[in-house]
Amino acid sequence: MITAEGLVKRYGAKTAVNDISFTVRPGQVTGFLGPNGAGKSTTMRMIVGLDRPSDGRVSVNGKPYAEHRAPLHEVGALLDAKAVHTGRSAYNHLLAMAATHGIGASRVREVIEMTGLESVARKRVGGFSLGMGQRLGIAAAMLGDPATLILDEPVNGLDPEGVLWVRRFVRHLASEGRTVFLSSHLMSEMALTADHIIVLGRGEIIADAPVSEIVTGDTRPRALVRSPHASRLADLLTAPEVAVIRSEAGVLEVTGLAASAIGDLAAANGIAVHELTPLTASLEEAYMALTNDAVEYRTEAVR
Amino acid sequence: MTALAPDRTVAPQRASAGRLAFGGVLRSEWIKLRSLRSTVWSYLIVIAISIGMAFLMSLSMVNGMNGGMDPASAPAEQQAQFVLQSSVFGVYFGQLVAAVLGVLVISGEYTTGMIRSTLTAVPTRLPALAGKTAVLFAATFVVGVVANLAAYAVSSIVFAGIDVSASLADPAVFLPILGGALYLALVAVFALGVGTMLRSSAGGIAAVLGIILLLPTVLAMIPAEWAADLVPYLLSSAGMAMFTSATAGPSGDDFGFWINLLIVLGWVAASLIGASLLLKRRDA
C-alpha cells in the first residue's frame, strides 16, 4: 500500500510534480502512465526517499520508506536499470545489496534463477544489455521478498519474450497479494498488465481509475449511422444531450445516444438504416485524449 | 527463463528475514570494496610502490654511506633511522594512490548510478557513509601495514650489506611503520569525504591531489610569513610528520606525533562532516 498526499516536487522554478495524491492498493497491478517528463520517475523516487518532496508526504505500508526497520522487505524498487556499478558482477551486486539486510547468499541465488540470469551472474554488469540490466534490477527488487514493488519502465529494452515475462511476473506478484506499482509511457502495455491506472501529465493526475473505466471513461456513447433518410432521422434525434454531426451525405455521427436506442427509434419511425456502428474509444485513444494537453515534449505531426 | 516467483501463497513480510543493521551495512560495503578491480589494483600498487621505493632508497643510501663514515658503528638509534627512512619512503607516493581510491569508492557509485541502489537499501543514508568509511579505513590500514612491513624487509636486506640493522621490536621502528599506514588510511577516508561532496571522479581526484600536492607548493611560493606558518597545518605536511617523527615529542618546530595526528584528523573530520551534511540533504 502506497499513499501519497499533496506530493510536490520543484526543481528551481520548474514544478515536476504538482500536488498529487493517490493510493496504490495491494492485490492488484497499478499502472502509472504518462508521457515522458510527466513526473512518474520523480514520484517513484520520492516514494523510496531518494528525492525529498518539496511539500506533501508519501508513505509505504503506513510509514515513510526511510523509517522502516527493513526497507528492502517493505519495498522492492527498480528505478533505474543502470543503478549498478558497471565494474561489479551481478552476483556481487546482489550479494552486497542483500548483506545490508542480513539476507543470505541462498536468496541471492534464488532471485538470479527467478530472473533467468544464471549464465551471466558472474559477469561484470558493464557488459550487460539493457534487457539483462532490467532483469538484474528486478532481481535486486525481489531480494527482500517485498510486499510492495515499484517498477519504473520495467519492460524498457526487453525483447518480446522479456516483455511477456515481466507481464506474467507482475500479474503473479499481484495475485499473491502484493502491491505492484509499475510505470510506463505505453498505454498498450498498461492495458495488458494493469488493473488500475493512474495517469500523470505535466506533474498532475489526470485520471485515477480502473482500466475498464479509463477505456469507457466518461465518454458518452457514440455511433455511426448510415441511412437514405439521414436528415429525417437527425431531426428525430434532437435532444439536449445528443449531438449529431453530418460528416457526409447520408451519414450521421451521433454522440450521447447508444446505437441500440438509435436503431429502435429508426424502426419505430419506419426509417431504413443501412449501417449502425457503435464507436468505442480504444484505450490508446482514451489515453491520447487524456494527455493531449499534458504532453511536455510534443512532436510536430509528420507531414 | 519463464519461471515465476517461487510458489508461495501470501508473501508479505517473513518474520525470519533480517532487518537493516549496521553490521550488515559493513558487510555490504566490504563486499562492494573487494569486488571491484580498481580496489585490488590500487592496493597492489600501494604495496608495489612501497617495496620499489624502499629498494631504491636503501640502495642509494647505502651507496652514499660507502664514503667516509662507518654506518655500522653508528648508534642503534641512528641505524634504526636509516632503515626506517627507507621503509616509509613509499608512503609519499602511496598516499596519492590511496587518495584516488578514496574518491573512486564513492564517485564510482555516483557515476554509475549505484548510489541509488545503495541509498534505497540504506535510506537513512549516513550508515552507508559510515560503513564505507570504516571499511575503507580498515582495509587501507591493513594494506599500509603490509606495504610498510614489506618495505622494511627489503630495506633491512639492503642495509644488512653494510651491517646496518634495525629491530622491528624497537618502538622507534614499528611505531612509524604503523603511523605511515595510519596516514594512508586517513588520506583515503579524507578523499572519500571529498568524493562524496563532489560526486565526480575527475573533480574529486583533482581536488584531493590539489590539497595534497599543490597546496604546500602554493603556500611555499607566497612570500609572506603567514603562508610559511600555515604549512605545518596542511594535511600532507602534518601527515608526513606523523610517521617521520613518530617517536619524537614536541621539540622546536616539530609538533610531535599526537598533534600531527590531531591536525590530520581535523582535515578528515571536516571532509566527513561536509560529506554527511550534503549526503543527507541532497537528492540522490
XYZ file of C-alpha atoms in Angstrom:
587
model
C 0.000 0.000 0.000
C 1.426 3.340 -1.073
C -0.245 6.570 -0.011
C 0.745 9.949 -1.385
C -0.771 13.145 -0.051
C -0.271 16.501 -1.681
C 3.090 15.480 -3.082
C 5.034 18.321 -4.697
C 8.495 18.377 -6.241
C 10.035 21.547 -7.568
C 13.396 21.890 -9.256
C 14.104 25.583 -9.093
C 11.314 27.321 -10.969
C 10.142 24.119 -12.634
C 7.468 22.074 -10.919
C 7.964 18.420 -11.780
C 5.175 17.076 -9.587
C 2.351 19.343 -8.623
C 0.279 18.454 -5.580
C -0.664 14.885 -6.345
C -2.495 12.495 -4.037
C -3.130 8.856 -4.772
C -3.294 5.419 -3.227
C -1.801 2.249 -4.655
C -3.598 -0.797 -3.279
C -2.386 -4.323 -2.628
C -3.506 -7.305 -4.669
C -3.575 -5.526 -7.984
C -1.248 -4.077 -10.559
C -1.462 -0.320 -10.639
C -0.140 1.306 -13.758
C 1.470 4.700 -13.618
C 1.057 6.157 -17.025
C 2.108 9.373 -18.606
C 4.160 10.895 -21.362
C 7.908 11.270 -20.912
C 8.695 14.051 -18.482
C 5.304 13.864 -16.774
C 6.888 13.270 -13.359
C 6.477 9.495 -12.998
C 10.090 8.741 -12.130
C 10.320 11.702 -9.781
C 7.247 10.485 -7.937
C 8.650 6.962 -7.642
C 11.966 8.299 -6.382
C 10.130 10.291 -3.724
C 8.340 7.134 -2.580
C 11.649 5.457 -1.698
C 13.187 8.624 -0.307
C 15.797 9.242 -2.991
C 14.268 12.633 -3.734
C 12.927 14.792 -0.957
C 9.412 16.128 -1.639
C 9.178 19.923 -1.740
C 5.857 19.507 0.001
C 3.388 16.817 0.996
C 4.263 13.287 2.063
C 4.233 9.753 0.884
C 4.140 6.604 2.957
C 4.552 2.922 2.270
C 2.553 0.500 4.399
C 1.775 3.330 6.790
C 5.246 4.803 7.276
C 7.698 6.875 5.297
C 10.030 4.472 3.495
C 13.155 5.515 5.411
C 11.509 4.833 8.769
C 11.010 1.142 8.136
C 13.344 -1.163 10.004
C 13.777 -3.395 6.987
C 13.127 -1.208 3.924
C 14.029 -3.903 1.388
C 11.368 -6.180 2.864
C 8.762 -3.453 2.513
C 9.547 -2.201 -0.949
C 11.477 -3.597 -3.873
C 12.267 -0.891 -6.339
C 13.519 -0.927 -9.894
C 14.029 2.754 -10.501
C 16.787 2.756 -12.994
C 18.083 -0.358 -14.656
C 21.554 1.131 -14.543
C 21.674 1.721 -10.793
C 24.518 -0.778 -10.625
C 28.289 -0.345 -10.596
C 29.433 -1.429 -14.041
C 32.657 -2.937 -12.708
C 30.960 -5.414 -10.385
C 29.430 -8.760 -11.248
C 25.689 -9.199 -10.991
C 26.185 -11.760 -8.244
C 28.361 -9.458 -6.132
C 25.983 -6.562 -6.677
C 23.082 -8.610 -5.365
C 25.195 -10.039 -2.550
C 26.160 -6.534 -1.395
C 22.563 -5.307 -1.529
C 21.374 -8.391 0.353
C 24.038 -8.074 3.039
C 22.622 -4.775 4.301
C 19.541 -6.645 5.489
C 21.256 -9.831 6.511
C 19.784 -11.644 3.510
C 21.863 -14.697 2.660
C 23.542 -15.956 -0.491
C 20.838 -18.576 -0.991
C 18.234 -15.876 -1.572
C 20.642 -14.178 -3.983
C 20.847 -17.379 -6.000
C 17.063 -17.658 -5.831
C 16.444 -14.247 -7.389
C 19.119 -14.892 -10.015
C 17.302 -18.044 -11.000
C 13.933 -16.310 -10.821
C 15.040 -13.691 -13.345
C 16.944 -16.062 -15.592
C 20.373 -14.521 -15.028
C 22.254 -17.730 -14.126
C 24.506 -17.655 -17.162
C 25.675 -14.061 -16.709
C 25.618 -13.722 -12.910
C 29.409 -13.839 -12.628
C 29.992 -11.389 -15.450
C 30.577 -7.712 -14.913
C 27.442 -5.630 -15.302
C 29.155 -3.189 -17.662
C 28.735 -5.678 -20.489
C 25.028 -6.276 -19.885
C 22.403 -5.478 -22.483
C 19.532 -3.218 -21.483
C 17.319 -6.270 -21.102
C 19.745 -8.072 -18.789
C 20.105 -4.845 -16.814
C 16.321 -4.788 -16.350
C 16.318 -8.396 -15.171
C 19.086 -7.604 -12.708
C 17.099 -4.617 -11.452
C 14.064 -6.838 -10.934
C 16.231 -9.433 -9.182
C 17.511 -6.743 -6.806
C 13.954 -5.572 -6.167
C 12.917 -9.130 -5.244
C 15.786 -9.718 -2.794
C 13.805 -8.778 0.292
C 10.678 -10.611 -0.889
C 8.899 -7.272 -0.528
C 5.210 -6.660 -0.023
C 5.333 -3.716 -2.390
C 7.059 -3.468 -5.754
C 7.826 -0.252 -7.571
C 8.997 -0.754 -11.125
C 9.882 2.191 -13.332
C 9.526 1.282 -17.007
C 10.391 -2.385 -16.398
C 9.811 -3.507 -19.973
C 12.070 -0.866 -21.456
C 14.627 -2.560 -23.666
C 13.213 -6.053 -23.240
C 12.638 -8.354 -26.161
C 9.091 -9.644 -26.729
C 9.768 -12.705 -24.619
C 11.063 -10.495 -21.818
C 8.034 -8.232 -22.037
C 5.761 -11.231 -21.723
C 7.809 -12.481 -18.802
C 7.517 -9.177 -16.918
C 3.788 -9.041 -17.619
C 3.235 -12.545 -16.190
C 5.602 -11.875 -13.350
C 3.856 -8.735 -12.083
C 0.434 -10.348 -12.505
C 1.698 -13.241 -10.421
C 3.061 -10.916 -7.739
C -0.236 -9.068 -7.505
C -2.119 -12.344 -7.276
C -0.041 -13.162 -4.209
C -1.492 -10.092 -2.562
C 1.410 -7.739 -3.133
C 1.172 -4.131 -4.135
C 2.581 -3.608 -7.617
C 3.155 -0.103 -8.928
C 4.513 -0.007 -12.427
C 5.173 2.890 -14.723
C 5.125 3.102 -18.461
C 4.604 5.621 -21.187
C 2.899 2.982 -23.306
C -0.828 2.642 -22.861
C -0.931 -0.578 -24.847
C 1.411 -2.202 -22.348
C -0.647 -0.974 -19.415
C -3.873 -2.213 -20.934
C -2.453 -5.728 -20.886
C -0.852 -5.606 -17.463
C -2.619 -3.245 -15.102
C -5.903 -3.462 -13.208
C -5.908 0.153 -12.213
C -4.327 3.134 -13.885
C -3.111 6.474 -12.632
C -2.446 8.854 -15.496
C 0.018 11.644 -14.912
C 0.501 14.609 -17.198
C 2.698 17.606 -16.525
C 3.053 16.634 -12.907
C -0.673 16.374 -12.251
C -3.031 13.433 -12.012
C -5.329 13.383 -14.997
C -7.077 10.137 -14.251
C -7.102 7.581 -11.449
C -9.464 4.716 -12.210
C -9.784 1.022 -13.086
C -8.617 0.194 -16.595
C -12.157 -0.579 -17.771
C -13.322 2.812 -16.641
C -10.460 4.597 -18.336
C -11.469 2.981 -21.605
C -15.123 3.885 -21.476
C -14.324 6.822 -19.259
C -16.974 9.443 -19.038
C -17.030 9.491 -22.799
C -20.611 9.353 -23.938
C -21.738 6.620 -26.345
C -21.098 7.341 -29.984
C -22.455 5.695 -33.088
C -22.174 5.987 -36.826
C -25.466 5.818 -38.751
C -25.901 5.493 -42.497
C -29.395 5.990 -43.815
C -31.063 7.203 -47.038
C -33.240 9.373 -44.796
C -30.470 10.803 -42.718
C -31.946 14.271 -42.275
C -35.320 12.899 -41.057
C -33.502 10.710 -38.593
C -31.365 13.635 -37.456
C -34.487 15.656 -36.695
C -35.894 12.794 -34.625
C -32.669 12.518 -32.642
C -32.764 16.087 -31.483
C -32.388 16.277 -27.728
C -30.326 18.426 -25.367
C -27.787 15.697 -24.549
C -27.449 14.390 -28.075
C -25.106 15.845 -30.660
C -25.414 14.953 -34.332
C -22.745 15.620 -36.903
C -23.381 15.145 -40.614
C -19.987 14.142 -41.892
C -21.145 13.346 -45.434
C -24.398 12.874 -47.275
C -26.434 10.113 -45.634
C -24.046 9.603 -42.742
C -24.578 10.788 -39.152
C -22.214 10.676 -36.250
C -24.323 10.613 -33.120
C -22.929 11.308 -29.681
C -24.942 10.846 -26.499
C -27.247 8.060 -27.558
C -26.483 4.355 -27.674
C -26.598 2.577 -31.018
C -29.458 0.357 -29.835
C -31.619 3.377 -28.988
C -30.943 4.876 -32.404
C -31.934 1.609 -34.079
C -35.176 1.392 -32.073
C -36.028 4.976 -32.902
C -35.428 4.426 -36.611
C -37.561 1.285 -36.617
C -40.401 2.983 -34.760
C -40.472 5.681 -37.411
C -40.066 3.375 -40.370
C -36.723 4.758 -41.391
C -34.386 2.411 -43.246
C -30.916 2.154 -41.727
C -28.065 0.788 -43.861
C -25.391 0.916 -41.245
C -25.330 1.350 -37.484
C -21.901 1.095 -35.835
C -21.206 1.791 -32.167
C -17.950 3.734 -31.848
C -15.926 2.788 -28.784
C -12.728 4.586 -27.942
C -9.698 2.349 -27.689
C -7.552 2.575 -24.597
C -4.925 4.250 -26.709
C -7.409 6.880 -27.877
C -8.610 7.448 -24.352
C -5.037 7.959 -23.241
C -4.265 10.312 -26.078
C -7.383 12.280 -25.280
C -6.428 12.444 -21.618
C -2.869 13.514 -22.106
C -3.353 15.611 -25.173
C -2.956 18.824 -23.241
C -0.361 17.451 -20.923
C 2.410 16.384 -23.223
C 5.647 18.001 -22.249
C 7.601 17.317 -25.386
C 5.293 17.214 -28.360
C 6.448 16.231 -31.771
C 5.086 18.043 -34.767
C 2.874 15.890 -36.933
C 4.849 14.237 -39.673
C 3.960 15.763 -42.988
C 13.616 -18.091 -18.104
C 9.913 -18.011 -17.709
C 9.984 -19.356 -14.166
C 7.924 -17.221 -11.877
C 8.416 -16.430 -8.241
C 8.770 -19.443 -6.021
C 5.491 -20.958 -5.144
C 4.232 -19.229 -2.095
C 0.815 -18.061 -1.265
C 0.616 -14.812 0.648
C 4.061 -13.293 0.536
C 4.463 -10.182 2.599
C 6.891 -9.969 5.475
C 8.576 -13.102 6.539
C 9.329 -12.657 10.192
C 12.531 -14.644 9.957
C 14.054 -12.294 7.401
C 16.740 -9.942 8.628
C 16.411 -6.260 9.047
C 18.639 -3.363 8.231
C 21.523 -3.244 10.705
C 24.935 -1.595 10.761
C 26.734 -4.934 10.804
C 25.009 -5.773 7.547
C 25.902 -2.405 6.065
C 29.565 -3.009 6.966
C 29.459 -6.426 5.328
C 27.794 -4.927 2.276
C 30.442 -2.233 1.930
C 33.174 -4.817 2.329
C 31.670 -6.911 -0.467
C 31.498 -3.782 -2.614
C 35.087 -2.797 -1.895
C 36.595 -6.191 -2.580
C 34.532 -6.909 -5.678
C 35.942 -4.060 -7.760
C 39.124 -4.345 -9.747
C 40.037 -0.734 -9.039
C 40.354 -1.568 -5.337
C 42.514 -4.597 -5.898
C 44.760 -2.713 -8.316
C 45.089 0.312 -6.069
C 46.141 -1.806 -3.116
C 48.603 -3.851 -5.171
C 50.112 -0.619 -6.466
C 50.481 0.757 -2.915
C 52.374 -2.374 -1.920
C 54.478 -2.415 -5.098
C 55.372 1.264 -4.709
C 56.418 0.752 -1.096
C 58.671 -2.170 -1.943
C 60.115 -0.494 -5.025
C 60.766 2.822 -3.331
C 62.295 1.140 -0.288
C 64.642 -0.774 -2.558
C 65.754 2.351 -4.472
C 66.023 4.483 -1.348
C 68.006 1.969 0.681
C 70.293 1.266 -2.261
C 71.083 4.943 -2.767
C 71.577 5.469 0.967
C 73.930 2.530 1.199
C 75.908 3.825 -1.784
C 76.091 7.279 -0.233
C 77.385 5.864 3.038
C 80.188 3.920 1.472
C 82.155 7.168 1.532
C 83.689 8.467 4.721
C 81.707 7.452 7.780
C 81.236 3.981 9.094
C 77.483 3.461 9.486
C 77.904 0.038 11.051
C 79.441 1.594 14.141
C 76.735 4.270 14.420
C 74.476 4.072 17.480
C 71.476 1.752 17.177
C 69.190 4.724 17.257
C 70.760 6.182 14.153
C 70.846 2.839 12.382
C 67.146 2.470 13.032
C 66.582 5.880 11.467
C 68.418 4.832 8.311
C 66.338 1.719 7.810
C 63.150 3.467 8.761
C 63.642 6.372 6.403
C 63.817 3.962 3.545
C 60.960 1.773 4.835
C 58.328 4.513 4.906
C 59.536 6.379 1.829
C 56.855 4.727 -0.299
C 54.100 6.407 1.724
C 54.855 9.714 -0.065
C 53.706 8.073 -3.286
C 51.264 5.605 -1.798
C 49.187 8.461 -0.392
C 48.334 9.548 -3.936
C 47.011 6.099 -4.781
C 45.078 5.910 -1.512
C 43.570 9.333 -2.265
C 42.452 8.289 -5.736
C 40.971 5.075 -4.348
C 39.127 7.007 -1.631
C 37.481 9.237 -4.209
C 36.632 6.349 -6.546
C 34.933 4.326 -3.806
C 32.089 6.842 -3.763
C 32.353 8.698 -7.080
C 32.164 5.350 -8.855
C 28.739 4.910 -7.276
C 27.592 8.322 -8.434
C 28.837 7.986 -11.991
C 27.314 4.526 -12.470
C 24.051 5.178 -10.617
C 24.903 2.554 -7.983
C 24.377 5.193 -5.307
C 20.606 4.918 -5.882
C 20.731 1.213 -5.080
C 22.880 1.909 -2.039
C 20.584 4.593 -0.682
C 17.451 2.582 -1.403
C 18.871 -0.235 0.727
C 20.028 2.202 3.432
C 17.552 5.070 3.192
C 18.813 6.791 6.344
C 21.986 7.296 4.290
C 24.526 8.127 6.995
C 25.086 4.470 7.987
C 26.062 3.803 4.370
C 28.714 6.533 4.527
C 29.856 5.353 7.948
C 30.115 1.787 6.678
C 32.121 2.879 3.655
C 34.408 4.943 5.886
C 35.041 2.113 8.341
C 35.697 -0.496 5.657
C 37.931 1.765 3.582
C 39.873 2.825 6.670
C 40.423 -0.719 7.911
C 41.354 -2.154 4.513
C 43.740 0.676 3.688
C 45.360 0.479 7.108
C 45.980 -3.245 6.751
C 47.358 -2.785 3.250
C 49.531 0.079 4.525
C 50.959 -2.087 7.310
C 51.667 -4.905 4.880
C 53.272 -2.483 2.405
C 55.450 -0.861 5.053
C 56.481 -4.199 6.559
C 57.463 -5.446 3.122
C 59.385 -2.218 2.586
C 61.091 -2.714 5.936
C 62.089 -6.234 4.966
C 63.563 -5.062 1.660
C 65.377 -2.168 3.330
C 66.761 -4.449 6.023
C 68.165 -6.822 3.429
C 69.885 -3.992 1.547
C 71.219 -2.391 4.721
C 72.455 -5.732 6.003
C 75.096 -5.451 3.289
C 76.806 -2.698 5.293
C 75.930 -4.218 8.673
C 73.286 -1.642 9.487
C 70.187 -3.074 11.122
C 67.034 -2.032 12.902
C 64.905 -4.244 15.102
C 61.185 -4.361 14.360
C 60.620 -4.695 18.098
C 62.044 -1.218 18.574
C 59.187 1.259 19.032
C 61.215 3.777 17.043
C 60.836 1.370 14.123
C 57.381 -0.153 14.416
C 55.560 2.997 15.502
C 56.435 4.943 12.333
C 55.572 1.881 10.260
C 52.132 1.864 11.865
C 51.969 5.681 11.641
C 52.599 5.614 7.903
C 49.853 3.050 7.435
C 47.521 5.121 9.615
C 48.205 8.178 7.484
C 47.448 6.248 4.289
C 44.139 5.089 5.734
C 43.222 8.605 6.860
C 44.070 10.090 3.463
C 41.775 7.528 1.837
C 38.951 8.473 4.209
C 39.570 12.184 3.641
C 39.303 11.567 -0.102
C 36.101 9.580 0.423
C 34.545 12.645 2.044
C 35.673 14.923 -0.770
C 34.392 12.447 -3.362
C 31.019 12.351 -1.609
C 30.777 16.123 -1.685
C 31.813 16.498 -5.330
C 30.152 13.302 -6.667
C 32.541 13.155 -9.595
C 35.671 11.097 -10.147
C 37.597 13.739 -12.066
C 36.585 16.584 -9.788
C 37.198 14.608 -6.622
C 40.615 13.342 -7.668
C 41.663 16.815 -8.811
C 40.541 18.359 -5.527
C 42.226 15.783 -3.315
C 45.503 15.722 -5.230
C 45.401 19.512 -5.270
C 45.155 19.606 -1.492
C 47.898 17.023 -1.016
C 50.366 18.115 -3.699
C 49.587 21.626 -4.812
C 48.642 23.390 -1.613
C 52.076 23.005 0.056
C 53.785 24.264 -3.114
C 51.449 27.218 -3.487
C 51.933 28.232 0.155
C 55.684 27.908 -0.201
C 55.601 30.310 -3.129
C 53.728 33.013 -1.240
C 56.443 35.276 0.193
C 54.608 36.019 3.421
C 55.278 34.731 6.893
C 51.719 33.590 7.474
C 51.943 31.341 4.447
C 55.019 29.637 5.864
C 53.317 29.381 9.251
C 50.374 27.574 7.685
C 52.432 24.860 6.024
C 52.715 22.542 9.060
C 48.927 22.536 9.362
C 48.393 21.134 5.887
C 47.084 17.603 5.539
C 50.177 16.282 3.823
C 52.705 18.152 5.980
C 51.148 17.035 9.235
C 50.598 13.576 7.808
C 54.209 13.079 6.776
C 55.392 14.364 10.125
C 53.209 11.712 11.756
C 55.491 8.913 10.647
C 58.800 10.641 10.152
C 58.873 11.946 13.705
C 56.764 9.334 15.373
C 58.906 8.862 18.410
C 59.795 12.492 18.881
C 57.843 14.592 21.316
C 57.176 18.237 20.512
C 60.522 19.896 20.007
C 61.341 23.140 18.262
C 59.244 23.405 15.110
C 58.158 19.834 15.454
C 54.642 19.133 16.720
C 55.196 15.521 17.605
C 53.043 12.548 16.647
C 49.873 13.289 18.558
C 49.454 16.881 17.492
C 50.161 15.966 13.883
C 47.611 13.183 14.157
C 45.093 15.692 15.520
C 45.726 18.027 12.581
C 45.187 15.176 10.106
C 42.059 14.089 11.968
C 40.823 17.681 11.709
C 41.071 17.525 7.923
C 39.363 14.134 7.868
C 36.592 15.320 10.188
C 35.936 18.438 8.112
C 35.701 16.322 4.982
C 33.394 13.733 6.544
C 31.135 16.323 8.159
C 30.737 18.140 4.856
C 30.039 14.826 3.148
C 27.439 13.819 5.756
C 25.570 17.101 5.556
C 25.410 17.061 1.773
C 24.602 13.356 1.553
C 21.722 13.772 3.970
C 20.338 16.852 2.295
C 20.719 16.272 -1.417
C 18.521 14.293 -3.754
C 20.334 11.174 -4.830
